mmCIF file of C-alpha atoms and ligand atoms in Angstrom:
data_model
loop_
_atom_site.group_PDB
_atom_site.id
_atom_site.type_symbol
_atom_site.label_atom_id
_atom_site.label_comp_id
_atom_site.label_asym_id
_atom_site.label_seq_id
_atom_site.Cartn_x
_atom_site.Cartn_y
_atom_site.Cartn_z
ATOM 1 C CA MET A 1 -47.798 -10.064 -67.073
ATOM 2 C CA LEU A 2 -51.487 -10.091 -67.935
ATOM 3 C CA ARG A 3 -50.835 -12.235 -70.985
ATOM 4 C CA SER A 4 -49.226 -14.872 -68.783
ATOM 5 C CA THR A 5 -52.654 -15.426 -67.255
ATOM 6 C CA THR A 6 -56.030 -16.226 -68.761
ATOM 7 C CA LEU A 7 -57.118 -12.628 -68.194
ATOM 8 C CA ARG A 8 -57.978 -10.398 -71.085
ATOM 9 C CA VAL A 9 -55.753 -7.333 -71.348
ATOM 10 C CA THR A 10 -57.945 -4.320 -70.669
ATOM 11 C CA ARG A 11 -57.080 -0.705 -70.043
ATOM 12 C CA PRO A 12 -58.306 -0.649 -66.431
ATOM 13 C CA ARG A 13 -56.263 -3.779 -65.711
ATOM 14 C CA LEU A 14 -53.149 -2.276 -67.286
ATOM 15 C CA ALA A 15 -53.594 0.988 -65.412
ATOM 16 C CA VAL A 16 -54.158 -0.673 -62.039
ATOM 17 C CA LEU A 17 -51.288 -3.115 -62.512
ATOM 18 C CA ALA A 18 -48.943 -0.258 -63.437
ATOM 19 C CA ALA A 19 -50.136 1.723 -60.417
ATOM 20 C CA VAL A 20 -49.442 -1.198 -58.068
ATOM 21 C CA HIS A 21 -45.962 -1.554 -59.573
ATOM 22 C CA GLU A 22 -45.199 2.105 -59.020
ATOM 23 C CA HIS A 23 -46.615 2.269 -55.517
ATOM 24 C CA PRO A 24 -45.817 -0.857 -53.570
ATOM 25 C CA HIS A 25 -47.933 -1.389 -50.447
ATOM 26 C CA ALA A 26 -50.380 1.339 -51.459
ATOM 27 C CA ASP A 27 -54.009 1.115 -50.421
ATOM 28 C CA THR A 28 -56.975 1.031 -52.768
ATOM 29 C CA GLU A 29 -57.406 4.800 -52.580
ATOM 30 C CA ALA A 30 -53.826 5.581 -53.608
ATOM 31 C CA ILE A 31 -53.848 2.948 -56.334
ATOM 32 C CA GLY A 32 -57.090 4.405 -57.657
ATOM 33 C CA GLN A 33 -55.555 7.874 -57.872
ATOM 34 C CA ALA A 34 -52.461 6.593 -59.645
ATOM 35 C CA ALA A 35 -54.540 4.471 -62.030
ATOM 36 C CA ARG A 36 -56.825 7.384 -62.868
ATOM 37 C CA ALA A 37 -53.759 9.435 -63.757
ATOM 38 C CA LEU A 38 -53.000 6.789 -66.392
ATOM 39 C CA GLY A 39 -56.472 6.395 -67.796
ATOM 40 C CA ASP A 40 -60.157 6.527 -67.192
ATOM 41 C CA VAL A 41 -60.751 3.998 -64.404
ATOM 42 C CA SER A 42 -63.787 4.158 -62.157
ATOM 43 C CA HIS A 43 -63.619 3.646 -58.408
ATOM 44 C CA GLN A 44 -65.553 0.397 -58.712
ATOM 45 C CA ALA A 45 -63.281 -0.814 -61.510
ATOM 46 C CA VAL A 46 -60.234 -0.313 -59.280
ATOM 47 C CA TYR A 47 -61.810 -2.537 -56.613
ATOM 48 C CA ASP A 48 -62.838 -5.172 -59.139
ATOM 49 C CA VAL A 49 -59.479 -5.223 -60.923
ATOM 50 C CA LEU A 50 -57.523 -5.456 -57.661
ATOM 51 C CA ARG A 51 -59.634 -8.452 -56.629
ATOM 52 C CA THR A 52 -59.154 -10.119 -60.006
ATOM 53 C CA LEU A 53 -55.399 -9.514 -60.082
ATOM 54 C CA THR A 54 -55.080 -10.831 -56.523
ATOM 55 C CA ASP A 55 -57.094 -13.942 -57.430
ATOM 56 C CA VAL A 56 -54.795 -14.815 -60.342
ATOM 57 C CA GLY A 57 -51.688 -14.082 -58.286
ATOM 58 C CA LEU A 58 -50.320 -11.062 -60.171
ATOM 59 C CA VAL A 59 -50.857 -8.907 -57.116
ATOM 60 C CA ARG A 60 -50.470 -9.739 -53.460
ATOM 61 C CA ARG A 61 -52.783 -8.339 -50.832
ATOM 62 C CA ILE A 62 -51.520 -7.707 -47.337
ATOM 63 C CA GLN A 63 -53.539 -6.422 -44.443
ATOM 64 C CA PRO A 64 -51.701 -5.580 -41.234
ATOM 65 C CA SER A 65 -54.158 -5.473 -38.339
ATOM 66 C CA GLY A 66 -55.603 -1.999 -37.895
ATOM 67 C CA SER A 67 -54.759 -1.087 -41.495
ATOM 68 C CA VAL A 68 -56.724 -1.138 -44.713
ATOM 69 C CA ALA A 69 -55.675 -3.663 -47.347
ATOM 70 C CA ARG A 70 -52.459 -2.861 -49.193
ATOM 71 C CA TYR A 71 -51.359 -4.245 -52.531
ATOM 72 C CA GLU A 72 -48.026 -5.005 -54.140
ATOM 73 C CA ALA A 73 -46.735 -6.571 -57.343
ATOM 74 C CA ARG A 74 -43.925 -8.475 -55.651
ATOM 75 C CA VAL A 75 -45.516 -11.889 -55.498
ATOM 76 C CA GLY A 76 -44.535 -15.492 -55.058
ATOM 77 C CA ASP A 77 -41.358 -14.979 -53.020
ATOM 78 C CA ASN A 78 -42.934 -15.277 -49.576
ATOM 79 C CA HIS A 79 -41.307 -12.056 -48.369
ATOM 80 C CA HIS A 80 -42.351 -10.412 -45.133
ATOM 81 C CA HIS A 81 -43.075 -6.892 -43.948
ATOM 82 C CA LEU A 82 -41.939 -4.346 -41.414
ATOM 83 C CA VAL A 83 -44.760 -2.061 -40.327
ATOM 84 C CA CYS A 84 -44.324 1.181 -38.391
ATOM 85 C CA ARG A 85 -46.838 1.504 -35.537
ATOM 86 C CA SER A 86 -46.713 5.289 -35.696
ATOM 87 C CA CYS A 87 -46.969 6.284 -39.341
ATOM 88 C CA GLY A 88 -47.958 2.977 -40.974
ATOM 89 C CA ALA A 89 -44.952 2.858 -43.317
ATOM 90 C CA ILE A 90 -44.421 -0.621 -44.771
ATOM 91 C CA VAL A 91 -41.100 -2.067 -45.933
ATOM 92 C CA ASP A 92 -40.294 -5.408 -47.507
ATOM 93 C CA VAL A 93 -38.167 -7.925 -45.649
ATOM 94 C CA ASP A 94 -36.695 -10.821 -47.536
ATOM 95 C CA CYS A 95 -37.456 -14.343 -46.505
ATOM 96 C CA ALA A 96 -36.061 -14.810 -42.991
ATOM 97 C CA VAL A 97 -33.972 -17.891 -43.773
ATOM 98 C CA GLY A 98 -33.650 -20.056 -46.869
ATOM 99 C CA GLU A 99 -36.500 -21.058 -49.098
ATOM 100 C CA THR A 100 -40.257 -20.814 -48.916
ATOM 101 C CA PRO A 101 -41.642 -21.235 -46.334
ATOM 102 C CA CYS A 102 -38.750 -19.620 -44.540
ATOM 103 C CA LEU A 103 -40.057 -20.244 -41.079
ATOM 104 C CA THR A 104 -40.384 -23.694 -39.670
ATOM 105 C CA ALA A 105 -43.334 -24.108 -37.363
ATOM 106 C CA SER A 106 -42.439 -25.574 -33.993
ATOM 107 C CA ASP A 107 -45.324 -27.978 -34.544
ATOM 108 C CA GLY A 108 -46.836 -28.151 -38.020
ATOM 109 C CA ALA A 109 -49.692 -30.347 -36.771
ATOM 110 C CA GLY A 110 -49.424 -32.453 -39.903
ATOM 111 C CA TYR A 111 -50.156 -29.550 -42.270
ATOM 112 C CA ALA A 112 -48.273 -29.325 -45.588
ATOM 113 C CA ILE A 113 -47.042 -25.775 -44.958
ATOM 114 C CA ASP A 114 -46.202 -23.744 -48.088
ATOM 115 C CA GLU A 115 -46.229 -20.170 -46.864
ATOM 116 C CA ALA A 116 -45.309 -18.153 -43.807
ATOM 117 C CA GLU A 117 -46.557 -14.603 -43.419
ATOM 118 C CA VAL A 118 -44.765 -12.479 -40.854
ATOM 119 C CA ILE A 119 -45.278 -8.860 -39.876
ATOM 120 C CA TYR A 120 -42.575 -7.256 -37.785
ATOM 121 C CA TRP A 121 -44.079 -4.367 -35.831
ATOM 122 C CA GLY A 122 -42.109 -1.407 -34.553
ATOM 123 C CA ARG A 123 -41.163 2.158 -35.378
ATOM 124 C CA CYS A 124 -39.551 3.309 -38.578
ATOM 125 C CA PRO A 125 -36.292 5.323 -38.238
ATOM 126 C CA GLU A 126 -38.086 8.659 -38.690
ATOM 127 C CA CYS A 127 -40.695 7.930 -36.057
ATOM 128 C CA ALA A 128 -38.137 6.510 -33.642
ATOM 129 C CA PHE A 129 -36.047 9.662 -34.129
ATOM 130 C CA GLU A 130 -39.003 11.980 -33.447
ATOM 131 C CA LYS A 131 -39.844 10.118 -30.281
ATOM 132 C CA SER A 132 -36.352 10.317 -28.898
ATOM 133 C CA GLU A 133 -36.138 14.070 -29.460
HETATM 134 ZN ZN1 LIG B 1 -43.082 5.637 -38.899
HETATM 135 ZN ZN1 LIG B 2 -44.002 -6.293 -49.830
#
C-alpha cells in the first residue's frame, strides 16, 4: 500500500498501517500500543505517521462529536458509521444507496458533491440490552 504512494516505506509507517488494519476505528492511543507491539515507534511518530497516511488517503480519519479521532484503513468507499452513545462502539455501514455519494442532498446549492458522511447514533445491542434489564 505504501509503495502505491510517493511515501517512503519506513518501519514506523509499516507498523502504524498494520495497527490500523488490525484495529479498525481505534484511536491514536490504541493504535500507538498496537504499533509499539510491532516495533519501536515513538508516541510522536504515531501522530506524525497517522497524519501523513491520512493526507495521502491510505487511512481515513473519522471523528464523531464528543469522541477523539478514530482511524481506519477502509478508505475510498464512502461508507458510514453507527456509533453507540453509551459505550462508543463504532461499526461500519455500507453506502446507504448506490454509488458515491450515496445520499442526494435535497438542495446541493450548486456544489459538485463527491462525498457524504453520515453517523447514525444510537445504542449498540449490548448497551440496549443492559438498559432494558
Ligand atoms: Zn454500546
Ligand atoms: Zn469505518
